[in-house]
mmCIF file of C-alpha atoms (C1' of nucleotides) in Angstrom:
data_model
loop_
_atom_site.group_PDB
_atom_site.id
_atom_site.type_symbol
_atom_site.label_atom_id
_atom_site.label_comp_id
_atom_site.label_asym_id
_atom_site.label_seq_id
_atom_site.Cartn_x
_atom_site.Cartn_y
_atom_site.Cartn_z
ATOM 1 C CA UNK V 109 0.000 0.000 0.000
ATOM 2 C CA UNK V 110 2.715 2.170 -0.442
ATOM 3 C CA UNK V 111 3.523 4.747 -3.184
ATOM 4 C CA UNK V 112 6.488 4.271 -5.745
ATOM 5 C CA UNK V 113 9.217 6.755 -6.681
ATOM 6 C CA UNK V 114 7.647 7.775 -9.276
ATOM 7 C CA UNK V 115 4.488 9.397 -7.646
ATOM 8 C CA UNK V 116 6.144 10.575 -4.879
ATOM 9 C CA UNK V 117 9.321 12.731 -6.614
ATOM 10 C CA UNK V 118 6.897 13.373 -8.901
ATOM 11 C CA UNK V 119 4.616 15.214 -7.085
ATOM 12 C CA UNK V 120 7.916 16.851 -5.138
ATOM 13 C CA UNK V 121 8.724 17.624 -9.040
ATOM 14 C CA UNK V 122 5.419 19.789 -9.636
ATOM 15 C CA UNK V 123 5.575 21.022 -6.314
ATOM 16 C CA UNK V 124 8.899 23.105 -7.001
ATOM 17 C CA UNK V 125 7.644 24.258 -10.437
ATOM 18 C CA UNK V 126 4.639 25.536 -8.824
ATOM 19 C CA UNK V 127 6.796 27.619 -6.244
ATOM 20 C CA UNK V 128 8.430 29.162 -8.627
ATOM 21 C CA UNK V 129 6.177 29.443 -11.378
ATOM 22 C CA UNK V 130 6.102 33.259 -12.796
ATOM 23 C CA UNK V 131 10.165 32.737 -12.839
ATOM 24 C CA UNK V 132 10.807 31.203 -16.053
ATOM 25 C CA UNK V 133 11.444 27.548 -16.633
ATOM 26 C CA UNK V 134 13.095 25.671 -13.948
ATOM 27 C CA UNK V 135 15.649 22.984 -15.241
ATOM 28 C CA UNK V 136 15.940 19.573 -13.714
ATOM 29 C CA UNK V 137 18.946 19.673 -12.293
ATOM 30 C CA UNK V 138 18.007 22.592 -9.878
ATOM 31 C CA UNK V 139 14.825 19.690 -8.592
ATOM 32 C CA UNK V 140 17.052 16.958 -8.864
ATOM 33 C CA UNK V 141 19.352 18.671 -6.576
ATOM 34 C CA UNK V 142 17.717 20.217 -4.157
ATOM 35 C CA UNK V 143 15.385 16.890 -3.555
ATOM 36 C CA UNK V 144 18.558 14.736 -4.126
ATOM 37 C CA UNK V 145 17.332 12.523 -7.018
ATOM 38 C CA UNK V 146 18.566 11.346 -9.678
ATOM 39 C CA UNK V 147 18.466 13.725 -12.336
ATOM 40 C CA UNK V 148 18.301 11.244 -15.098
ATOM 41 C CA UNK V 149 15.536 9.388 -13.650
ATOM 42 C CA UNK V 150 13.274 12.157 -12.483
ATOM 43 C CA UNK V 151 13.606 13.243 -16.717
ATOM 44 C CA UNK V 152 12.025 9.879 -17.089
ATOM 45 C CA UNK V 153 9.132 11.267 -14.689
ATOM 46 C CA UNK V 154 8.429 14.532 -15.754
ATOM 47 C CA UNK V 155 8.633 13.384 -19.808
ATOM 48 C CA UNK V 156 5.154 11.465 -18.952
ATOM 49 C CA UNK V 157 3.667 14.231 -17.103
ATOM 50 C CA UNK V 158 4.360 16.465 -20.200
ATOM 51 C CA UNK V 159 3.080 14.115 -22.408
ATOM 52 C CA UNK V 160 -0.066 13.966 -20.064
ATOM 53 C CA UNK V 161 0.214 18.135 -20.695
ATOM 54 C CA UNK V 162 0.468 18.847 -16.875
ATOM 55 C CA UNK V 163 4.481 20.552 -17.785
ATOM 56 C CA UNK V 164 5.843 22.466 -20.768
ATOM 57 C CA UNK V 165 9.336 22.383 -21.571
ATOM 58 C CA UNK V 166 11.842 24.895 -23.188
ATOM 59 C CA UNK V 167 14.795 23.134 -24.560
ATOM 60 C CA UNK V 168 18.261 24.118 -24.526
ATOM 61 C CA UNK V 169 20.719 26.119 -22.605
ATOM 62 C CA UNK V 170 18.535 28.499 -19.949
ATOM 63 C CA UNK V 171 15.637 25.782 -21.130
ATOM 64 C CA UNK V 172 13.859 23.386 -18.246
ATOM 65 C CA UNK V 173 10.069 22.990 -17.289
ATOM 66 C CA UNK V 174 7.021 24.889 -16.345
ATOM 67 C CA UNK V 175 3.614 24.199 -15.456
ATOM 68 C CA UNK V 176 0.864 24.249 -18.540
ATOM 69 C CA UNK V 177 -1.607 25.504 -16.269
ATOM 70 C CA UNK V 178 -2.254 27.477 -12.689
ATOM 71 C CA UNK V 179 -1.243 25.570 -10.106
ATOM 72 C CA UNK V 180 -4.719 25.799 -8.560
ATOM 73 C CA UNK V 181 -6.083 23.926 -11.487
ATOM 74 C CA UNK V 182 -3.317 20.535 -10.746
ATOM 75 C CA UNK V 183 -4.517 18.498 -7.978
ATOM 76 C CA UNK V 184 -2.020 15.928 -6.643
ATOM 77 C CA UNK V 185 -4.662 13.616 -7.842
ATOM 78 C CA UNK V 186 -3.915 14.424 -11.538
ATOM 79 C CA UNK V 187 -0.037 14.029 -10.826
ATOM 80 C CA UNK V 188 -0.533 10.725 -8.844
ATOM 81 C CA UNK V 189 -2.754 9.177 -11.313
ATOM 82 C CA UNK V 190 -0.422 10.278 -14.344
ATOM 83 C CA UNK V 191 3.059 8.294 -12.567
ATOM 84 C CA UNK V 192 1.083 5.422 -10.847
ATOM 85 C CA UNK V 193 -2.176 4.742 -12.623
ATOM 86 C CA UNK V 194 -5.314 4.343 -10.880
ATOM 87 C CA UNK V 195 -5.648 4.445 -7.137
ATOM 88 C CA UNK V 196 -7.618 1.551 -6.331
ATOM 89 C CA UNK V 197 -6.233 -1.038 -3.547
ATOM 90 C CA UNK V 198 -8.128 -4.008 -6.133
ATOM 91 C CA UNK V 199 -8.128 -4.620 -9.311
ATOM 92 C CA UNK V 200 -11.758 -5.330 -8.926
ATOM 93 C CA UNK V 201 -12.353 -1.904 -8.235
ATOM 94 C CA UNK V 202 -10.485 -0.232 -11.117
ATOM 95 C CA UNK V 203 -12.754 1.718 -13.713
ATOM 96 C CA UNK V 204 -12.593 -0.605 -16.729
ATOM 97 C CA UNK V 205 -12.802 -3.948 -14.414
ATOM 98 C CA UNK V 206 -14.451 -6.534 -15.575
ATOM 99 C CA UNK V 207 -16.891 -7.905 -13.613
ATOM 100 C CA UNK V 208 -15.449 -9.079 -10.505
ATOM 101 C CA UNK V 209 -16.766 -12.592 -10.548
ATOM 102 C CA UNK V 210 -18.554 -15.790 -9.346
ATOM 103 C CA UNK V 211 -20.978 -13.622 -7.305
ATOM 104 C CA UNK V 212 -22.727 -10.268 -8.873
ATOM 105 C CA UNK V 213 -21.928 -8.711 -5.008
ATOM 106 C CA UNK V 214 -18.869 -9.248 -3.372
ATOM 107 C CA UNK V 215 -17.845 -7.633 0.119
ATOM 108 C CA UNK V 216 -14.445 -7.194 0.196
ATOM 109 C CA UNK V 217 -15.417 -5.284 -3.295
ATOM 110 C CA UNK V 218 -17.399 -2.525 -0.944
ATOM 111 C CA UNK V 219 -14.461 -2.595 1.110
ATOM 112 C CA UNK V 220 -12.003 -1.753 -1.704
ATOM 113 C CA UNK V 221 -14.371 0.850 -3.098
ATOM 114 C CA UNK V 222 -14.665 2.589 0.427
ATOM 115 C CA UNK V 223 -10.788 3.472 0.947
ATOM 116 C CA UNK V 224 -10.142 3.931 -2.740
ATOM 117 C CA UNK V 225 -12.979 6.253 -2.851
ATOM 118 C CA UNK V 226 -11.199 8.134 0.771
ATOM 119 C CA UNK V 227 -8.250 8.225 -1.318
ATOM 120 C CA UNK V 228 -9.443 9.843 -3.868
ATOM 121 C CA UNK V 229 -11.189 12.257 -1.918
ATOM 122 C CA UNK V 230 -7.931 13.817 -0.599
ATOM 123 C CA UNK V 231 -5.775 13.689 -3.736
ATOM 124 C CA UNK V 232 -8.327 14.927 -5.569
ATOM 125 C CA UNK V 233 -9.325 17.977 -3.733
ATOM 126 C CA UNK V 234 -5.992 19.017 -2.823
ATOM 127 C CA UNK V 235 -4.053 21.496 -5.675
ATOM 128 C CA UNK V 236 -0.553 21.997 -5.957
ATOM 129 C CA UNK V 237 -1.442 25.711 -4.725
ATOM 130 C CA UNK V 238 -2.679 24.570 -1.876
ATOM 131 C CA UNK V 239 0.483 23.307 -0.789
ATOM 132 C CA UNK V 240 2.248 25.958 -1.691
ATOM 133 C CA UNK V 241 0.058 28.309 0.350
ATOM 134 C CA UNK V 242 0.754 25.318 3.015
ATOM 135 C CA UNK V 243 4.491 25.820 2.658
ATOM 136 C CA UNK V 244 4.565 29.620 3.134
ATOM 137 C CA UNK V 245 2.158 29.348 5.593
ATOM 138 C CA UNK V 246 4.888 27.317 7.894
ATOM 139 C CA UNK V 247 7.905 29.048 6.748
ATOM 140 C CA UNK W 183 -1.040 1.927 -4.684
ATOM 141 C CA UNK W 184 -2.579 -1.489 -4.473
ATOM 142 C CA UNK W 185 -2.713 -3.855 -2.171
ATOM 143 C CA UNK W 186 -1.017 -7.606 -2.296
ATOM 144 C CA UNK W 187 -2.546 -11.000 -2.726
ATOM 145 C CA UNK W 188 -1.632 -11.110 1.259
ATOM 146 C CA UNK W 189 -4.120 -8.489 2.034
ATOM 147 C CA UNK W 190 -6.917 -9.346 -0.255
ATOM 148 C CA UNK W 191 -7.065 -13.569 0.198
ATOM 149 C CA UNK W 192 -6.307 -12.903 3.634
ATOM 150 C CA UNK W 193 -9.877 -10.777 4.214
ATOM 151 C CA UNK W 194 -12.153 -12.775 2.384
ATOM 152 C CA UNK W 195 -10.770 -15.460 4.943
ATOM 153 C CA UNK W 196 -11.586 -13.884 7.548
ATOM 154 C CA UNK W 197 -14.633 -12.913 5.827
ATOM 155 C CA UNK W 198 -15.389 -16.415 5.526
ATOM 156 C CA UNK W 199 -14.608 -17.680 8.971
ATOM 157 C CA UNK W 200 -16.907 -14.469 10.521
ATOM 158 C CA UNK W 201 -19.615 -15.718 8.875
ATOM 159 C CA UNK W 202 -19.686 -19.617 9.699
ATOM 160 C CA UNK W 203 -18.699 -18.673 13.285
ATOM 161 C CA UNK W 204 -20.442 -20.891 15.514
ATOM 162 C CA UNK W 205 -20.433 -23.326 13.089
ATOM 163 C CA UNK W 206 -16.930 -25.272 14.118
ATOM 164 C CA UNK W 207 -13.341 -24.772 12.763
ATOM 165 C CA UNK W 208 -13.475 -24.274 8.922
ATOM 166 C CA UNK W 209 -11.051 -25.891 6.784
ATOM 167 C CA UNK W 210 -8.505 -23.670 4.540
ATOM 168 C CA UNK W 211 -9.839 -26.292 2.147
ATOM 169 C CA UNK W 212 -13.100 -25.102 2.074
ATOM 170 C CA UNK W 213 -12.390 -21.437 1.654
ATOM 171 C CA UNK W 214 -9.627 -21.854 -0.957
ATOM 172 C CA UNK W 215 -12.176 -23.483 -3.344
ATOM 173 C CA UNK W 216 -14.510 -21.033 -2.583
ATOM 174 C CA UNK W 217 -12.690 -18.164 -2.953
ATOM 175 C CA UNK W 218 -10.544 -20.093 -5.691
ATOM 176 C CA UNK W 219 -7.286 -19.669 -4.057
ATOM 177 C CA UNK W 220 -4.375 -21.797 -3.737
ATOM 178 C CA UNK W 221 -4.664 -23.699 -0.671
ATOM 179 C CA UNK W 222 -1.119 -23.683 0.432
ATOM 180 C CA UNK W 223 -0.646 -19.850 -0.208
ATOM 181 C CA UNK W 224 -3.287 -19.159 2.073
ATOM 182 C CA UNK W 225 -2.200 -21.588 4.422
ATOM 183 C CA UNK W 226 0.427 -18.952 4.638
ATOM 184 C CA UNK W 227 -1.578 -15.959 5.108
ATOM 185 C CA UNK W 228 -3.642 -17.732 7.613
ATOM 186 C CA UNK W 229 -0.216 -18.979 9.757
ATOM 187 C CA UNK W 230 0.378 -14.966 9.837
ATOM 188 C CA UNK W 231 -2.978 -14.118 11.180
ATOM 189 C CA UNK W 232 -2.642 -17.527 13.769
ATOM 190 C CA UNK W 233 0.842 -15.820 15.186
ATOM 191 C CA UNK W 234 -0.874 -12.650 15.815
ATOM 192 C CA UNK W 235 -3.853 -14.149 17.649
ATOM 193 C CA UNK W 236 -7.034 -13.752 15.324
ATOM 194 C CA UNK W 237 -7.640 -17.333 14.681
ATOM 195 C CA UNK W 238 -7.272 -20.294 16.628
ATOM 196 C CA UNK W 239 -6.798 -23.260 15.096
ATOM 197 C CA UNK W 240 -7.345 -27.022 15.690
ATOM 198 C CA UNK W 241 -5.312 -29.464 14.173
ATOM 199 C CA UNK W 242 -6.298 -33.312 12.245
ATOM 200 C CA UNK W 243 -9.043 -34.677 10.562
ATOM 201 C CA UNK W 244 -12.414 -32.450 10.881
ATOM 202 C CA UNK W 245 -10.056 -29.677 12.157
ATOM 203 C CA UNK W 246 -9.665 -25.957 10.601
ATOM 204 C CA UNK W 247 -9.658 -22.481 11.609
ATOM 205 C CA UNK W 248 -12.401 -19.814 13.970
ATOM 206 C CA UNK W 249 -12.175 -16.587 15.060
ATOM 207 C CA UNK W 250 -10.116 -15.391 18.044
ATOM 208 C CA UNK W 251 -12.428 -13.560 19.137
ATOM 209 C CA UNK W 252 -16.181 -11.918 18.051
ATOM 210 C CA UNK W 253 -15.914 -10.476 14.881
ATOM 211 C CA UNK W 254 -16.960 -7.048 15.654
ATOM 212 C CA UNK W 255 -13.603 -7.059 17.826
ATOM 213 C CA UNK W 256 -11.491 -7.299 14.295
ATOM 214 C CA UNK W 257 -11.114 -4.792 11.925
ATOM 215 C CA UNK W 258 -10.630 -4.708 8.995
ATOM 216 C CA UNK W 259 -7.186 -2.853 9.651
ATOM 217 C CA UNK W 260 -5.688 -5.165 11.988
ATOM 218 C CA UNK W 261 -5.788 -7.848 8.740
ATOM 219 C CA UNK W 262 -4.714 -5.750 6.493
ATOM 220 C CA UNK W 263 -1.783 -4.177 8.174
ATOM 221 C CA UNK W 264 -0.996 -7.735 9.975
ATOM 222 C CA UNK W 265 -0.684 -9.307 6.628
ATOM 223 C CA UNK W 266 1.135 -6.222 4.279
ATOM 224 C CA UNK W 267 2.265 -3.784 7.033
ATOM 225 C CA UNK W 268 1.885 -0.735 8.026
ATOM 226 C CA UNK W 269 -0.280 1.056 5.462
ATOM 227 C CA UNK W 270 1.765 4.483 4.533
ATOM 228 C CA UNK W 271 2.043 6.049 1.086
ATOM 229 C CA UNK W 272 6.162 6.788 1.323
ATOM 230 C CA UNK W 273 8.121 5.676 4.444
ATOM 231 C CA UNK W 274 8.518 8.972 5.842
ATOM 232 C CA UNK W 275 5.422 8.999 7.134
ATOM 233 C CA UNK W 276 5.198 5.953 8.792
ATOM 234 C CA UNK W 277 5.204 5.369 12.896
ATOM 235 C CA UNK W 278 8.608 4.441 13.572
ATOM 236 C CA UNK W 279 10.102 6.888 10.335
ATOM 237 C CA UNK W 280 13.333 8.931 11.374
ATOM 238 C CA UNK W 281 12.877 12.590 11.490
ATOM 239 C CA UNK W 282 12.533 12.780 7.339
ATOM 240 C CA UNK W 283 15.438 15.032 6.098
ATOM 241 C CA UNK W 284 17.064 18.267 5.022
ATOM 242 C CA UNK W 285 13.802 20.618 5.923
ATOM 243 C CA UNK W 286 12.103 19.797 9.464
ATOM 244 C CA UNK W 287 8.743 20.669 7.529
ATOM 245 C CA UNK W 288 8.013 18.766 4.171
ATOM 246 C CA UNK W 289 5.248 19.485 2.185
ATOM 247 C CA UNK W 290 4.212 16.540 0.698
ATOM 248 C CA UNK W 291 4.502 14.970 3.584
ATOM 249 C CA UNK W 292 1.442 16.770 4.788
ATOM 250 C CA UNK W 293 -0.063 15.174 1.318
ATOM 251 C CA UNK W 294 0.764 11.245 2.882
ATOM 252 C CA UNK W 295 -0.003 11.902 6.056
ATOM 253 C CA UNK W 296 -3.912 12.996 4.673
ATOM 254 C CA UNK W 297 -3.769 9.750 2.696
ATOM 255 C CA UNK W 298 -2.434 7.358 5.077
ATOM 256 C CA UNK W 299 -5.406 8.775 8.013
ATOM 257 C CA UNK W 300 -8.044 8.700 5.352
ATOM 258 C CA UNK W 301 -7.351 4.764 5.033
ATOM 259 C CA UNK W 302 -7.008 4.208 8.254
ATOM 260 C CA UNK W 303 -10.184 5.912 8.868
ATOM 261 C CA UNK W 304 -11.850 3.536 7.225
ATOM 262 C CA UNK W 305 -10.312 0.192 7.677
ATOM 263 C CA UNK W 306 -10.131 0.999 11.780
ATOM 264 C CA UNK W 307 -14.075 1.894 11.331
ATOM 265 C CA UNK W 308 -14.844 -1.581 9.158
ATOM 266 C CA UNK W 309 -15.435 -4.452 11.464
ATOM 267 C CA UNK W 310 -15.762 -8.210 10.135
ATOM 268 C CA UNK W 311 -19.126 -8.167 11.876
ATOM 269 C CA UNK W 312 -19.857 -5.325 9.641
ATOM 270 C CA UNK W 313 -18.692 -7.299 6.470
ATOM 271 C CA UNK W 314 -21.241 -9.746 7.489
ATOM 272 C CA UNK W 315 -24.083 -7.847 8.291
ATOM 273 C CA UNK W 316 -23.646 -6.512 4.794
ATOM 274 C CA UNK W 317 -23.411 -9.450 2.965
ATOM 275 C CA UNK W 318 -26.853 -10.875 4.755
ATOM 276 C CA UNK W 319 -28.417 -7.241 3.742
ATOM 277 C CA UNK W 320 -27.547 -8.159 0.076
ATOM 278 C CA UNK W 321 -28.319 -11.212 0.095
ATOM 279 C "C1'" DC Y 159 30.400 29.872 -34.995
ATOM 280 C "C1'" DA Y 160 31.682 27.012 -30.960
ATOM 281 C "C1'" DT Y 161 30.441 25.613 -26.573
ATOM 282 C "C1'" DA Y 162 27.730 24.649 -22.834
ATOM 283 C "C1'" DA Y 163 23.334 23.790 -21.086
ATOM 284 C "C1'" DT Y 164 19.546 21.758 -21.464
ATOM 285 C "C1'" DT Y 165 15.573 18.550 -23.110
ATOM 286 C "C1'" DC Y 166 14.536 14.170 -25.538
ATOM 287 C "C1'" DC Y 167 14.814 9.139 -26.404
ATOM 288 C "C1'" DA Y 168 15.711 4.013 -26.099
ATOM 289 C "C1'" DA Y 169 17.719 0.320 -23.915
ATOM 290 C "C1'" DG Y 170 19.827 -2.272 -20.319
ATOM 291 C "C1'" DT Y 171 20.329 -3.910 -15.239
ATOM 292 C "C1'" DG Y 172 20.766 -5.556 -10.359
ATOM 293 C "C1'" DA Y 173 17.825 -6.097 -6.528
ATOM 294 C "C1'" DA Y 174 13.648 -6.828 -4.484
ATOM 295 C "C1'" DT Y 175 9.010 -8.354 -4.209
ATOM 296 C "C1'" DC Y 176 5.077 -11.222 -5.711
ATOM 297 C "C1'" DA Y 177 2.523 -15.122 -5.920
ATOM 298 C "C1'" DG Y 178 2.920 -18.962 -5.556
ATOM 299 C "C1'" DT Y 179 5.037 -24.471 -5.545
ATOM 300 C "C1'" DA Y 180 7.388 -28.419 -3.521
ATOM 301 C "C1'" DG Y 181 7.896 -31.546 -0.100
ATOM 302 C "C1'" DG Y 182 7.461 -32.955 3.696
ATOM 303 C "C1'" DG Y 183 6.195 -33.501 9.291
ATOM 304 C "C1'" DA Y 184 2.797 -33.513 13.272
ATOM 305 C "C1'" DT Y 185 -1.799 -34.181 15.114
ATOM 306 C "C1'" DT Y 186 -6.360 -35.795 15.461
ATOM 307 C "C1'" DT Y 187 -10.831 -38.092 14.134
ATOM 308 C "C1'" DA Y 188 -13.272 -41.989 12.224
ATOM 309 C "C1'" DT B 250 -4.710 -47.616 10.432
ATOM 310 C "C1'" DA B 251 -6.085 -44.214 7.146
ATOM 311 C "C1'" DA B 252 -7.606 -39.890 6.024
ATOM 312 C "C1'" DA B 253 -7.928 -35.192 6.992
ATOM 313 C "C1'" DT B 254 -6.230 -31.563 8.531
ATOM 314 C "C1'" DC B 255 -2.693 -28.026 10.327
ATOM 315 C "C1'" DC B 256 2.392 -26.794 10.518
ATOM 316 C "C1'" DC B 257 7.069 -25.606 8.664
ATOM 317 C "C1'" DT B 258 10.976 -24.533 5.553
ATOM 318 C "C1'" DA B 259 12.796 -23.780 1.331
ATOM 319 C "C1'" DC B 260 12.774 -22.844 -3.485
ATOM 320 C "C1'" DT B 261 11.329 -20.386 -7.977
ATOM 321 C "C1'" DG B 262 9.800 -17.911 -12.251
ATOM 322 C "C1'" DA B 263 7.885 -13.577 -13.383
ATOM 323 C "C1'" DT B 264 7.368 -8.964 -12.655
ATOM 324 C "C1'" DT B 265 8.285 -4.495 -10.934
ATOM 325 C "C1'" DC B 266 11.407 -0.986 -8.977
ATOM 326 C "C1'" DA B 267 14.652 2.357 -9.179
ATOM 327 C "C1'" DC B 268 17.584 3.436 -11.429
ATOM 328 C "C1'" DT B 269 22.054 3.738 -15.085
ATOM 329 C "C1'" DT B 270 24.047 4.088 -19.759
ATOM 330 C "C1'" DG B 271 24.737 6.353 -23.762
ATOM 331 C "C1'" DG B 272 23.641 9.042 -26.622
ATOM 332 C "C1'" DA B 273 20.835 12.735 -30.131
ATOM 333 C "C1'" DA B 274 18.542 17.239 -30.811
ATOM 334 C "C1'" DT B 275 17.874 22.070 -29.597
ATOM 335 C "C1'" DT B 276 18.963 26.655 -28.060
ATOM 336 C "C1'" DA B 277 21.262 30.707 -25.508
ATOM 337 C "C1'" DT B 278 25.540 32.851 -24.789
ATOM 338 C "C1'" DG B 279 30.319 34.425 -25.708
#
DNA sequence: CATAATTCCAAGTGAATCAGTAGGGATTTA
DNA sequence: TAAATCCCTACTGATTCACTTGGAATTATG
């Protein structure tokens, strides 16, 4: 039940371009160093949440990254989902399952559906604003 | 940000034995084919729930598994996180985590921590009595 | 124009985890 | 005594994780 990599230096990815969005593109290596990942692998991150149209990049020297949109309208639900796929702790309760099986109700199903739904709930109604106003808020 | 075999046999086992309490140990036997599972992979699972006291079991022919104790004294969450853990999104916000790094405040940290109550809301609040008293309600 | 800084792309890799299997031993009922 | 069960340890093929390698393409700056 735990998050990979991916989601979670993802989302510490898009939180750093949304503090300092209004200052140009950011390049990797400035995230990369100041989360301490590696820079080649968090490329690997960030090139899917472009192609999902969440980043923009500017190539070459003075290039990096920037957010496509205002970081009010991101939610770390959008970002989690892009790097991990669904959130659902069954495959039973994915949106395209098939299904689920032998019996038309199942009760570990409503089970499933009740924390993926809690899940959901919080990624989805938190923006990468809000945790900026968060941040400033405690520094 | 799914859950294991481990977690998911493991509660329709316990599912299982809830609602033929009172009826004598059950047999993995029994369950596996129900549930088509392997028999000796949840003969596993089961051992792991026996060492942390929610079944008893009783050994040779006509033998099997019951409850520990009355099933709306076992939650949902003390299955789960018996079988796969602690449930936490990324380490550093789990109950033993060292103090998590370079900044004493982390912002999405803040994000896991809303995640990892939100489950636990709801598996602490989900008894195997309530499982039950759903399935009969369906049923 | 050359160089450095960047993004972009495809493939490979060691380690860990998953989801079991294999092969028995011990205990109890019929 | 035989069958049905639980109990225990070890092994295993497949998949995923968290990268690393090795470049090519693009652009700003000197």
């Amino acid at each position: 039940m735990r998050l990979s990599t991916k989601g979670r230096y993802g989302l510490k990815a898009m939180f750093e371009l949304a503090l300092h969005s209004g200052e140009g593109p950011i390049p990797l290596k400035d995230i990369a160093e100041s989360q301490n990942i590696s820079e080649h692998y968090l490329e690997q991150l960030v090139a899917t949440l472009r192609r999902a149209g969440y980043v923009n990049s500017v190539r070459g020297a003075q290039g990096g990254y920037l957010l496509s949109k205002a970081a009010k309208n991101i939610t770390v639900g959008d970002v989690i989902r892009c790097l991990e796929g669904q959130i659902a702790p069954a495959e039973c309760v994915m949106e395209d399952a098939a299904d689920c099986n032998r019996e038309s109700y199942c009760v570990t199903q409503t089970v499933w559906k009740k924390i993926r739904d809690s899940v959901n709930e919080v990624i989805d109604n938190t923006t990468l604003q809000d945790m900026v106003d968060d941040h400033i808020k405690n520094h």
